[in-house]
PDB file of C-alpha atoms in Angstrom:
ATOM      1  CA  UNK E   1      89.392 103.720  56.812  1.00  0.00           C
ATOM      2  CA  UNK E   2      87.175 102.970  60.313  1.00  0.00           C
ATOM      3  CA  UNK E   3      85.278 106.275  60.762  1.00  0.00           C
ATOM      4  CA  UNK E   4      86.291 107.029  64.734  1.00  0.00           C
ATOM      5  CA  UNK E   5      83.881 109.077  66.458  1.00  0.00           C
ATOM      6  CA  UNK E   6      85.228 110.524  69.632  1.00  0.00           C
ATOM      7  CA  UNK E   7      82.822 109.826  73.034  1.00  0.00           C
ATOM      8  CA  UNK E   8      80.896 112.958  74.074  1.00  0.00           C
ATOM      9  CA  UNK E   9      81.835 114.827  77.268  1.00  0.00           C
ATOM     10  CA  UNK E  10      78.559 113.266  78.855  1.00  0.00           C
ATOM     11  CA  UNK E  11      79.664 109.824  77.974  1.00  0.00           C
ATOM     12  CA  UNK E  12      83.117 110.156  80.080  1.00  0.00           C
ATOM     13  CA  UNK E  13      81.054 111.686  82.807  1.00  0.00           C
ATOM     14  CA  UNK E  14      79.175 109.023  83.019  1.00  0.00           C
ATOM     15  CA  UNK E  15      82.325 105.934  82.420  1.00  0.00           C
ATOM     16  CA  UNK E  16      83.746 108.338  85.391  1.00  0.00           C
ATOM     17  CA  UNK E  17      80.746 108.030  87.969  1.00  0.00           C
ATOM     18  CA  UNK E  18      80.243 104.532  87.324  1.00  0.00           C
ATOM     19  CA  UNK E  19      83.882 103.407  87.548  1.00  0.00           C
ATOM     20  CA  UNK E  20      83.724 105.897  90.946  1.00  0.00           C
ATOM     21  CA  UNK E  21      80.594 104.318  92.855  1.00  0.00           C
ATOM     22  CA  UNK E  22      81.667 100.990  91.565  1.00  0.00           C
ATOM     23  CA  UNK E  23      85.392 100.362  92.734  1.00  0.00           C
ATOM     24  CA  UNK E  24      85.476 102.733  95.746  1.00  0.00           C
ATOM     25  CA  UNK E  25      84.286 101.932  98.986  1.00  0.00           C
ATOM     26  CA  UNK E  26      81.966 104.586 100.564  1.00  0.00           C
ATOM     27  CA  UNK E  27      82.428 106.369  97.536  1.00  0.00           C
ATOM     28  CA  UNK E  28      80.736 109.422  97.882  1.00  0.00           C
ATOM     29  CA  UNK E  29      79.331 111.620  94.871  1.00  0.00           C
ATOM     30  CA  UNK E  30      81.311 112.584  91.819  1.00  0.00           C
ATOM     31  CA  UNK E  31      79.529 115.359  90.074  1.00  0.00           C
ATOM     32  CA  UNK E  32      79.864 117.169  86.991  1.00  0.00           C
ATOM     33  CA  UNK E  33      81.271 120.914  87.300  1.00  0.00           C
ATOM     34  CA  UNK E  34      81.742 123.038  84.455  1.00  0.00           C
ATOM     35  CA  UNK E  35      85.044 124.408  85.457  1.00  0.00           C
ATOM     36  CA  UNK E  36      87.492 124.721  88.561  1.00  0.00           C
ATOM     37  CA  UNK E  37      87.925 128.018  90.380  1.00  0.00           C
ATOM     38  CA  UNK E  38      91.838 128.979  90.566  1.00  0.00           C
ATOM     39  CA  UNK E  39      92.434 127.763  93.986  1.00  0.00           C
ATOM     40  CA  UNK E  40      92.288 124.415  92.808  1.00  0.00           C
ATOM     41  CA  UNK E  41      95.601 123.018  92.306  1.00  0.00           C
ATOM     42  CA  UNK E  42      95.909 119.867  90.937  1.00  0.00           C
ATOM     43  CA  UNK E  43      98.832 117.221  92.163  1.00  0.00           C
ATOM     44  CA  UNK E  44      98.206 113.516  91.072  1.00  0.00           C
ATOM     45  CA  UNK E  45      98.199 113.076  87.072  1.00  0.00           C
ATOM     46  CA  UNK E  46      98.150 109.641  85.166  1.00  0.00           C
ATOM     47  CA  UNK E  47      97.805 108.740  81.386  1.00  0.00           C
ATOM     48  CA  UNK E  48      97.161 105.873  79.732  1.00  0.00           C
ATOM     49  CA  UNK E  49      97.881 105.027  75.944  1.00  0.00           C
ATOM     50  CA  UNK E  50      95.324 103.487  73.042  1.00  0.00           C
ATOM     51  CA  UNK E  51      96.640 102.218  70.208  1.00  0.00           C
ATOM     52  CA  UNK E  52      95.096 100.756  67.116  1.00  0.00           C
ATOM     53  CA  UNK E  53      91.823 102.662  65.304  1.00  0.00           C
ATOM     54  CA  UNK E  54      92.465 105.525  67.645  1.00  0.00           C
ATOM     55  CA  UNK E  55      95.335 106.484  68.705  1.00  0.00           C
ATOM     56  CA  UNK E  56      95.491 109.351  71.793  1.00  0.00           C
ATOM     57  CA  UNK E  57      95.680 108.970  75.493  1.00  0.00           C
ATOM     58  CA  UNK E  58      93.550 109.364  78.391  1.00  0.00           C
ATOM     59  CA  UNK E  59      94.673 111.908  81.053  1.00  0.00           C
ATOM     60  CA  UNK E  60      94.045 112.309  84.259  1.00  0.00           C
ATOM     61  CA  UNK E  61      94.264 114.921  86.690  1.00  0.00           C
ATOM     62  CA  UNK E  62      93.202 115.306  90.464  1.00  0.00           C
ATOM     63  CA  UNK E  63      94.023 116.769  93.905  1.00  0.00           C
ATOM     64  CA  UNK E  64      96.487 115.042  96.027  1.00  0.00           C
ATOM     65  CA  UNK E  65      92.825 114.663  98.569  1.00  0.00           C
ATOM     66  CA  UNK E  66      90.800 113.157  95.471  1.00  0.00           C
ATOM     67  CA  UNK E  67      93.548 110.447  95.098  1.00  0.00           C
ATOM     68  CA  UNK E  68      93.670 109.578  98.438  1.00  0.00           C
ATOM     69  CA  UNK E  69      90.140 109.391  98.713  1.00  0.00           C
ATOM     70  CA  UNK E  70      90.413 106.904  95.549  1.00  0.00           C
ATOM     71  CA  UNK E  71      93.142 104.762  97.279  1.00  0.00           C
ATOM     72  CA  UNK E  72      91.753 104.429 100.528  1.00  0.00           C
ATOM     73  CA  UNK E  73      88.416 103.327  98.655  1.00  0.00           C
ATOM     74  CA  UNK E  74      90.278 100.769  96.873  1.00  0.00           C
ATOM     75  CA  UNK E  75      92.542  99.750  99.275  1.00  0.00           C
ATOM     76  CA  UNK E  76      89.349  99.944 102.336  1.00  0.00           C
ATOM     77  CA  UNK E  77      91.156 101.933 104.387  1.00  0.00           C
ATOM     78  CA  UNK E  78      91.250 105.653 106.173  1.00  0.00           C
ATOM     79  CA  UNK E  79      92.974 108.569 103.761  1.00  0.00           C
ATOM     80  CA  UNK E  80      95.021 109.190 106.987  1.00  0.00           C
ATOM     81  CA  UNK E  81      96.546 105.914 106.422  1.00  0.00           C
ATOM     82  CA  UNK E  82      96.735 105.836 102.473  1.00  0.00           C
ATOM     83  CA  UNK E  83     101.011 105.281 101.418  1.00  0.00           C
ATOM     84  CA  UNK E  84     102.032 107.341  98.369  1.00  0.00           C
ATOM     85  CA  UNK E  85     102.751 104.125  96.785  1.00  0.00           C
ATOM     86  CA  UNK E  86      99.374 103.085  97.432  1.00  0.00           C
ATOM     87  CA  UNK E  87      98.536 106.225  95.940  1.00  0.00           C
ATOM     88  CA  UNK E  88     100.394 105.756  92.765  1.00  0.00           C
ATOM     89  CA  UNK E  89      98.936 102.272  92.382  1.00  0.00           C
ATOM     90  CA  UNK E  90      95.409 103.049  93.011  1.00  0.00           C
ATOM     91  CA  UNK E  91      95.632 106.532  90.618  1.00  0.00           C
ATOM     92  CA  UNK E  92      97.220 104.071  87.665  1.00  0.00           C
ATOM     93  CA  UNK E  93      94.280 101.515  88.029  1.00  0.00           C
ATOM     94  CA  UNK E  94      91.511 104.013  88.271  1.00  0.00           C
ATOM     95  CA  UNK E  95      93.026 105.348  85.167  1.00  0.00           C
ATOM     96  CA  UNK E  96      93.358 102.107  83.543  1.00  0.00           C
ATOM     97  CA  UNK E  97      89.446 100.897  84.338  1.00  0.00           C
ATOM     98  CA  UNK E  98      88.881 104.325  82.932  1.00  0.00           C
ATOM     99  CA  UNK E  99      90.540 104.211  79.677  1.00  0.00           C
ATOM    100  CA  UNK E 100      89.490 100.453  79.330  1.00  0.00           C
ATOM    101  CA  UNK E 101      86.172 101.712  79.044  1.00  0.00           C
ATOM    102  CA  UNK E 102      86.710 104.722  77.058  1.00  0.00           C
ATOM    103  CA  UNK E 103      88.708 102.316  74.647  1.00  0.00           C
ATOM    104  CA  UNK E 104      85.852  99.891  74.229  1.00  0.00           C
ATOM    105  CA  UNK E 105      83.937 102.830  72.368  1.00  0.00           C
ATOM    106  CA  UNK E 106      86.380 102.768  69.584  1.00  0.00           C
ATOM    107  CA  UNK E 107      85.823 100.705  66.710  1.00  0.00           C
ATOM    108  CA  UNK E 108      88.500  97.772  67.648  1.00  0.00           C
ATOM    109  CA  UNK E 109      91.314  96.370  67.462  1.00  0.00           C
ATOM    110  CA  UNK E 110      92.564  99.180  69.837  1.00  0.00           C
ATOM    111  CA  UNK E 111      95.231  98.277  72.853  1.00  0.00           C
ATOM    112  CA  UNK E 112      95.786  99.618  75.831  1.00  0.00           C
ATOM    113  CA  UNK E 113      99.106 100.837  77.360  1.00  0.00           C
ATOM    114  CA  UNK E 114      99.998  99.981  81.029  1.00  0.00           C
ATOM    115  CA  UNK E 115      99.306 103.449  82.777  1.00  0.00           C
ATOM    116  CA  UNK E 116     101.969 105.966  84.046  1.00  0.00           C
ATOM    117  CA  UNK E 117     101.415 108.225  87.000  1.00  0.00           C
ATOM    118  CA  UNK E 118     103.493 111.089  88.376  1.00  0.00           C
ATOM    119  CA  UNK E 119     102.564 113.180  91.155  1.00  0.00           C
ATOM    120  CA  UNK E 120     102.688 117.279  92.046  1.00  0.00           C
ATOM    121  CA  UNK E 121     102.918 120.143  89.530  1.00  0.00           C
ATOM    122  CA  UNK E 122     101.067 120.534  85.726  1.00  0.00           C
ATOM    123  CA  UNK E 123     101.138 118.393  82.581  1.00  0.00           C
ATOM    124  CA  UNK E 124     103.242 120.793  81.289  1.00  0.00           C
ATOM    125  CA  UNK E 125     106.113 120.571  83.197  1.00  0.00           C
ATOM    126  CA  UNK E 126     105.573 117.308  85.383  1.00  0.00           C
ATOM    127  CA  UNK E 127     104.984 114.639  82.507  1.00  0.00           C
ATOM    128  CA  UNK E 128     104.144 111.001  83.868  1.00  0.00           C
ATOM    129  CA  UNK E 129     107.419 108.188  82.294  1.00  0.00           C
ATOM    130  CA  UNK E 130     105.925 107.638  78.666  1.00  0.00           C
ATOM    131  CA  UNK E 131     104.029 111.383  77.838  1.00  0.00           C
ATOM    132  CA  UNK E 132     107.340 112.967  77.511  1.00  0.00           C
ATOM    133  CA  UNK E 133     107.045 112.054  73.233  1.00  0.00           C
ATOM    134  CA  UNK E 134     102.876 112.913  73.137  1.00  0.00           C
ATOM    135  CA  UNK E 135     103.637 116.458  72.398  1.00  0.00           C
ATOM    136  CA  UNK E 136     101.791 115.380  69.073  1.00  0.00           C
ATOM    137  CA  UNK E 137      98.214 115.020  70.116  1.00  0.00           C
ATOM    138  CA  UNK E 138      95.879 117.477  70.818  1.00  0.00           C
ATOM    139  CA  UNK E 139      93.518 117.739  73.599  1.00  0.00           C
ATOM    140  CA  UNK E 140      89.586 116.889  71.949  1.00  0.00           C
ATOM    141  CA  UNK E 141      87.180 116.335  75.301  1.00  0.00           C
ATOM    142  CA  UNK E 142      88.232 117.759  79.011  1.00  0.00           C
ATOM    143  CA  UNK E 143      85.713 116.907  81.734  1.00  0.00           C
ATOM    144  CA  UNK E 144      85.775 118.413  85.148  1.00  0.00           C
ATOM    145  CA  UNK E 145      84.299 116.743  88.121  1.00  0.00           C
ATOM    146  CA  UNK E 146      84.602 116.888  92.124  1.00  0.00           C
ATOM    147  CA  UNK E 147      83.697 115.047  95.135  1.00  0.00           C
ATOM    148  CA  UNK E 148      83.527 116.920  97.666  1.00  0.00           C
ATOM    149  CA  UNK E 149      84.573 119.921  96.390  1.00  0.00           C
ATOM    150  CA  UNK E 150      87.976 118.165  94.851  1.00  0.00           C
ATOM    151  CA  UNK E 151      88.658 118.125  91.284  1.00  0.00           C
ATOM    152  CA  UNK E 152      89.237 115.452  89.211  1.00  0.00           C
ATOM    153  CA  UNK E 153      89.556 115.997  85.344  1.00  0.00           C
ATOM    154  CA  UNK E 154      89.336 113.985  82.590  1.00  0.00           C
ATOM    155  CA  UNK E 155      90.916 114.666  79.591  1.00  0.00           C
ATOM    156  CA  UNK E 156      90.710 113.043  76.009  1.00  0.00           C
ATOM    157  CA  UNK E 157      93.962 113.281  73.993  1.00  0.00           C
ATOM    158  CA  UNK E 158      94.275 112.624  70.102  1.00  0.00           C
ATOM    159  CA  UNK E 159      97.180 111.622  68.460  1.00  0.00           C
ATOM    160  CA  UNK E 160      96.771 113.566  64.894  1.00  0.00           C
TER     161      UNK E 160
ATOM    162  CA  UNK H   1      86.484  78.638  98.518  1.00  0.00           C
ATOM    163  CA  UNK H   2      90.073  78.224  97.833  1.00  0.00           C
ATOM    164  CA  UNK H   3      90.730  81.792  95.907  1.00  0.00           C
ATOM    165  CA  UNK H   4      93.520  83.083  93.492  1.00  0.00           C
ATOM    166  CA  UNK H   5      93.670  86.619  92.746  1.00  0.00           C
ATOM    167  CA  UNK H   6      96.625  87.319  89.903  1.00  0.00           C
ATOM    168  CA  UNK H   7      96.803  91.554  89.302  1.00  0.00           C
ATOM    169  CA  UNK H   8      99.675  93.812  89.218  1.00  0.00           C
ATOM    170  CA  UNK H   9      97.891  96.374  90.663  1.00  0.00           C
ATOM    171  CA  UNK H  10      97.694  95.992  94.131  1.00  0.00           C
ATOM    172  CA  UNK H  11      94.875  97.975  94.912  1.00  0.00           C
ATOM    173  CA  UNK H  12      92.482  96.305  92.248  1.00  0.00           C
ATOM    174  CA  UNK H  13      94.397  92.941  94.314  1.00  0.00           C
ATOM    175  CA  UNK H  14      92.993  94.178  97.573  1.00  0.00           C
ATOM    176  CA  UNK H  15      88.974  94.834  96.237  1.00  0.00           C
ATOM    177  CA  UNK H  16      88.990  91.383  94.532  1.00  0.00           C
ATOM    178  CA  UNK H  17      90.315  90.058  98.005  1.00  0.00           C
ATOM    179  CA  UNK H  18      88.028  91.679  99.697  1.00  0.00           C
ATOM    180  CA  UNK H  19      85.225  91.082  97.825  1.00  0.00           C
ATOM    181  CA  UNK H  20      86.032  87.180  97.840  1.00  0.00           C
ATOM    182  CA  UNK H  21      86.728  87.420 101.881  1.00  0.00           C
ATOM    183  CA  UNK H  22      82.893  88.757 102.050  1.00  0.00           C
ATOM    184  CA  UNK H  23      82.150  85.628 100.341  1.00  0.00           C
ATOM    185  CA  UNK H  24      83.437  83.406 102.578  1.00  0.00           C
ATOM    186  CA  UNK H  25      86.859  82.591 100.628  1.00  0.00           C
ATOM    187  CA  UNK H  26      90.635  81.780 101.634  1.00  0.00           C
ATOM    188  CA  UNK H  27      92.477  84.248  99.224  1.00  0.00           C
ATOM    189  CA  UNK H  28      96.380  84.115  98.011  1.00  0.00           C
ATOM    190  CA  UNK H  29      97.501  87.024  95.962  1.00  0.00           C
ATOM    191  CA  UNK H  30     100.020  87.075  93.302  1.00  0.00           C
ATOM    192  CA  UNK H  31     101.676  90.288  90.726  1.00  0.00           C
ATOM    193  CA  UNK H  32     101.937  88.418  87.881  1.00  0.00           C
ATOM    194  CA  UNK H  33     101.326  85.152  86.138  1.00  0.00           C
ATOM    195  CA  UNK H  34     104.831  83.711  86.569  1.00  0.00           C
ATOM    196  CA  UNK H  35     104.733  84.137  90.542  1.00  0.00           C
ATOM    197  CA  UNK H  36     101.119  83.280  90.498  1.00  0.00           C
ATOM    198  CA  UNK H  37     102.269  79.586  88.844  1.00  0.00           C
ATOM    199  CA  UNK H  38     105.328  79.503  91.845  1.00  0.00           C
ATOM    200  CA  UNK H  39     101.992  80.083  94.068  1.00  0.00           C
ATOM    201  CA  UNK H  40     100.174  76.836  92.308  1.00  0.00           C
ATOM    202  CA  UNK H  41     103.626  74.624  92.356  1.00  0.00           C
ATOM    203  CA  UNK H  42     102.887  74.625  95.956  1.00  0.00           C
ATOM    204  CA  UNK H  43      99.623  74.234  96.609  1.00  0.00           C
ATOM    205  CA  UNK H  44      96.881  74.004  97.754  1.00  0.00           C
ATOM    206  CA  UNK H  45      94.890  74.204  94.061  1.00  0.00           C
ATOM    207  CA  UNK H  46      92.658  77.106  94.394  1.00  0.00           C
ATOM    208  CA  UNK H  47      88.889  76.577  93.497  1.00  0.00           C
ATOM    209  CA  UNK H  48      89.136  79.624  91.277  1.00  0.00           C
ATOM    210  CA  UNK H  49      91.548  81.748  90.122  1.00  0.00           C
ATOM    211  CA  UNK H  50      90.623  85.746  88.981  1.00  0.00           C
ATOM    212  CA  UNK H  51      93.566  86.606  86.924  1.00  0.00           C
ATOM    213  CA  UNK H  52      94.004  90.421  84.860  1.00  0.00           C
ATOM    214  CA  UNK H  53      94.829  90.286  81.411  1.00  0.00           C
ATOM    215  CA  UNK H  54      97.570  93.095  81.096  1.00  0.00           C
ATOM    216  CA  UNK H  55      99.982  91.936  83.673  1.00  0.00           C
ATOM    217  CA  UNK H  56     104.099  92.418  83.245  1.00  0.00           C
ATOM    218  CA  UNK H  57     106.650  89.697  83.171  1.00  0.00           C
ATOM    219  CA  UNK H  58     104.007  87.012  82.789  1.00  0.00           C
ATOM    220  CA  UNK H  59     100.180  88.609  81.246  1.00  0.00           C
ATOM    221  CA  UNK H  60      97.333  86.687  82.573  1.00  0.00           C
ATOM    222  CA  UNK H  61      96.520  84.729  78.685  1.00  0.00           C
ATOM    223  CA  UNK H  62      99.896  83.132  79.228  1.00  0.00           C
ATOM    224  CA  UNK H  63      99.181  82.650  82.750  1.00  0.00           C
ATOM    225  CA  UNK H  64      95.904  80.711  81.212  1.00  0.00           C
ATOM    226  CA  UNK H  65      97.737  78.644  79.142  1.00  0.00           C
ATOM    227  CA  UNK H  66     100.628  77.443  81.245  1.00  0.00           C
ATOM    228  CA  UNK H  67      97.888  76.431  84.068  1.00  0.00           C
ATOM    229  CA  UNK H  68      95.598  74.295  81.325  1.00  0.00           C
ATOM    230  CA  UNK H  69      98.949  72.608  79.969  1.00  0.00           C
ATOM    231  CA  UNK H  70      99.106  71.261  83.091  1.00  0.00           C
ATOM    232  CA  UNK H  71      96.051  68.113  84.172  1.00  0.00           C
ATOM    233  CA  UNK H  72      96.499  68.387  87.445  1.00  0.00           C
ATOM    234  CA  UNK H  73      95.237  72.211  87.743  1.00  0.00           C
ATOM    235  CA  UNK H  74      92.887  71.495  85.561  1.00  0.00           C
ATOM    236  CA  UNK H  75      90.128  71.319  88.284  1.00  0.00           C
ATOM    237  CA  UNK H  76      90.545  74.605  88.998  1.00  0.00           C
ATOM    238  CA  UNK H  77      87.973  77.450  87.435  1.00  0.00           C
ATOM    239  CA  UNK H  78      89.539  80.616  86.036  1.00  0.00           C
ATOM    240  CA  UNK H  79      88.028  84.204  85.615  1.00  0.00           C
ATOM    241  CA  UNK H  80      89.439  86.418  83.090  1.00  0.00           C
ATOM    242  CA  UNK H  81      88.676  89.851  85.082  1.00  0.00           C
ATOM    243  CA  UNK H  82      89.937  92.943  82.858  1.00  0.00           C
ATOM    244  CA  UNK H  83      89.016  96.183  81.064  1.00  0.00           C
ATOM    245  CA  UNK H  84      89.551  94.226  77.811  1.00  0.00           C
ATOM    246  CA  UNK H  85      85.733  94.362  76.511  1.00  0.00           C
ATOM    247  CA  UNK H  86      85.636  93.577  73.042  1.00  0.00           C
ATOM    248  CA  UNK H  87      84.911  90.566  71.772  1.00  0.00           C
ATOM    249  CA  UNK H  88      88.195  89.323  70.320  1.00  0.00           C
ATOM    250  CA  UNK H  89      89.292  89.427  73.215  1.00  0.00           C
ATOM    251  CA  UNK H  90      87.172  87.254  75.236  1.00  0.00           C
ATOM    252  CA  UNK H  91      86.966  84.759  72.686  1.00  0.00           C
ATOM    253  CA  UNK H  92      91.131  84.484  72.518  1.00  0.00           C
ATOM    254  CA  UNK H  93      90.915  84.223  76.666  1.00  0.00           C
ATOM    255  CA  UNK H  94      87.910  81.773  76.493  1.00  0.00           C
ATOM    256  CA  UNK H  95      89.473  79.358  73.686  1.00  0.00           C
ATOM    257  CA  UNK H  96      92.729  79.597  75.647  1.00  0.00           C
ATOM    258  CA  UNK H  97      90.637  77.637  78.486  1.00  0.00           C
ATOM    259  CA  UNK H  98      89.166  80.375  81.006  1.00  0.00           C
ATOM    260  CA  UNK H  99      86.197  79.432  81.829  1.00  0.00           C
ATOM    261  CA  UNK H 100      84.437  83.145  82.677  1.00  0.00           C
ATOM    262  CA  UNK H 101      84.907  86.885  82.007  1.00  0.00           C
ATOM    263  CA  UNK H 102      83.873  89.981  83.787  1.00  0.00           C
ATOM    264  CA  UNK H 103      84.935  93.009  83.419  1.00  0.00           C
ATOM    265  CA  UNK H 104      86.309  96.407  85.340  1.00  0.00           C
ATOM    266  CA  UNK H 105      84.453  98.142  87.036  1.00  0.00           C
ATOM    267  CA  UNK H 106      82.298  95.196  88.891  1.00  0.00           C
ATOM    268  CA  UNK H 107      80.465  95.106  91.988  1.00  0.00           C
ATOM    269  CA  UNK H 108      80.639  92.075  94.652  1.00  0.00           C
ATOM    270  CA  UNK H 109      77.152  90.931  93.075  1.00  0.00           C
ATOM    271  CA  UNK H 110      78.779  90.936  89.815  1.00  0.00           C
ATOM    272  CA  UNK H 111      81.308  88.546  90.873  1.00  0.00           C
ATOM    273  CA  UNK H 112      79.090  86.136  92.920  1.00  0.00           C
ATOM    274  CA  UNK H 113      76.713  85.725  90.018  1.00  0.00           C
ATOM    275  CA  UNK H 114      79.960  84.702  87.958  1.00  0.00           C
ATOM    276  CA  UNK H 115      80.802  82.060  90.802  1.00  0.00           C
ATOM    277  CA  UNK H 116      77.943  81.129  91.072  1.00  0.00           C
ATOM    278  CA  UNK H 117      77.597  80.302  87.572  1.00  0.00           C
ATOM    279  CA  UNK H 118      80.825  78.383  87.714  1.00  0.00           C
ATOM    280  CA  UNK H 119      79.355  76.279  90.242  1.00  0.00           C
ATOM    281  CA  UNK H 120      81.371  77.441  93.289  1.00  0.00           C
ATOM    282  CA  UNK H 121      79.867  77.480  96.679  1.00  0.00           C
ATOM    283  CA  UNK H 122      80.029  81.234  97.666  1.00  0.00           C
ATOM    284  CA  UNK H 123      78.061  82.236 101.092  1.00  0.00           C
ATOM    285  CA  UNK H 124      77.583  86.326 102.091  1.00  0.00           C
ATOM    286  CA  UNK H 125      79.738  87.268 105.195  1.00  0.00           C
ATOM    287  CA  UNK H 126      78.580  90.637 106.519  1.00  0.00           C
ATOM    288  CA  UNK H 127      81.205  93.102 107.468  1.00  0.00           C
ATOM    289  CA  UNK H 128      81.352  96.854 107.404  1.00  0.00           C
ATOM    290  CA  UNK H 129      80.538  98.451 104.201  1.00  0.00           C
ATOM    291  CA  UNK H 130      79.731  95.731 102.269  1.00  0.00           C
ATOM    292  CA  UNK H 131      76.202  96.589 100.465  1.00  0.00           C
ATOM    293  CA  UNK H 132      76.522  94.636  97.642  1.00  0.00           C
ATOM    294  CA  UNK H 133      79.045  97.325  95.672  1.00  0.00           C
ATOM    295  CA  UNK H 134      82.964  96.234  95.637  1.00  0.00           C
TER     296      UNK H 134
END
């Protein structure tokens, strides 16, 4: 059997902040944090699915701001003017160059679902179409990081 | 520059477009491979087409396949541009006749090399905010 090893927290940081300064116009900085205070609420979550040598999902989680400073950077407009389906699309492709990239650290052949988004409320009881069966896997890296004092978290999920 | 750009995801549609604009091209968008091909049918033949692999009703390596069954769009370059890294992957997109890969994330310098390389005239418009990162 392919011996997996599963990416350190400092490698997702780092997939994360390049993916960031890369796709997103005036991107700003996305820094590491070790944890969120409780008045951060997060809003916008997406997953995506890899299959194959691994099997888990990415997860993502960030504030209804953070995602509408990620569509607006994709989409090279103001956040005033960001549509929540612009929203939803730019939160499922951020997710999706994320995971591709997490993916390609896994011994391959792994695949990579489309990604699902839902917006407002927890993992636990807002699940993005498709996470609803994942009950399986069990969390194994959770990054936080903000940008501008907005959290976005990125969360590793194993299939076992 | 004629320019295709074939995504589902509108918003990684709008950097590529953007990106391509800054480089002085005329760019027609498409969702998917089969509307991309409706897009061809009527022409003009873009100089290059940047298509995404994971795409629904019509994924860009069929997309690839149905344009090089055809001579007469031939002529035209095509750019794999995906998160699909390894190297089964690019090999299967290559042999199905793309002629370049690059992958997500990029940055506008990224892509102009890879135009470059493909022998397409590209020249550097410059508008607000563009610094050389998509």
């Amino acid at each position: 059997m392919t011996e997996v090893l599963i990416p350190s927290d400092a490698t997702i940081v780092e997939i994360a902040q390049e993916v960031w300064s890369s796709i997103l116009e005036d991107a700003g900085e996305l820094t590491s944090v070790f944890g969120f205070d409780e008045k951060h609420e997060t809003a916008v979550l997406a997953f995506i699915e890899i299959t194959g040598n691994w099997h888990g999902s990415v997860r993502i989680s960030c504030s209804v701001q953070a995602a509408k400073h990620i569509a607006a950077g994709m989409f090279g407009k103001s956040e005033i003017d960001v549509e929540d389906d612009e929203l939803s699309d730019a939160v499922g492709e951020f997710t999706n160059i994320i995971g591709g990239n997490i993916k390609a650290l896994f011994p391959s052949p792994c695949n990579l679902s489309l990604p699902g988004v839902a917006g407002i409320g927890s993992f636990a009881d807002n699940l993005p179409p498709g996470l609803e069966d994942k009950i399986s896997e069990v969390q194994v890296v959770e990054v936080h990081l903000e940008w501008e004092g907005e959290p976005l978290s990125i969360g590793l999920w194993e299939n076992k | 520059m004629i320019a295709l750009v074939v995504d589902d995801s509108r918003s990684m549609r709008s950097i590529l477009a953007r990106i391509l604009t800054q480089l002085g091209a005329q760019v027609s968008q498409a969702g998917d491979g089969k509307s991309a091909l409706a897009l061809l049918e009527v022409g003009p033949l873009p100089d290059i087409a940047l298509v995404d692999w994971h795409m629904p009703i019509m994924d860009g390596l069929q997309f690839v396949s149905a344009v090089r069954r055809r001579p007469e769009w031939r002529p035209m370059a095509i750019m794999m541009v995906s998160t699909e890294s390894d190297q089964h992957h690019i090999v299967q997109a290559l042999a199905a006749g793309a002629n370049e890969y690059i992958m997500k994330p990029f940055t506008k310098d990224a892509v102009q090399e890879k135009l470059e390389l493909l022998g397409i005239a590209v020249m550097n418009i410059q508008t607000k905010g563009n610094q050389g990162e998509s």
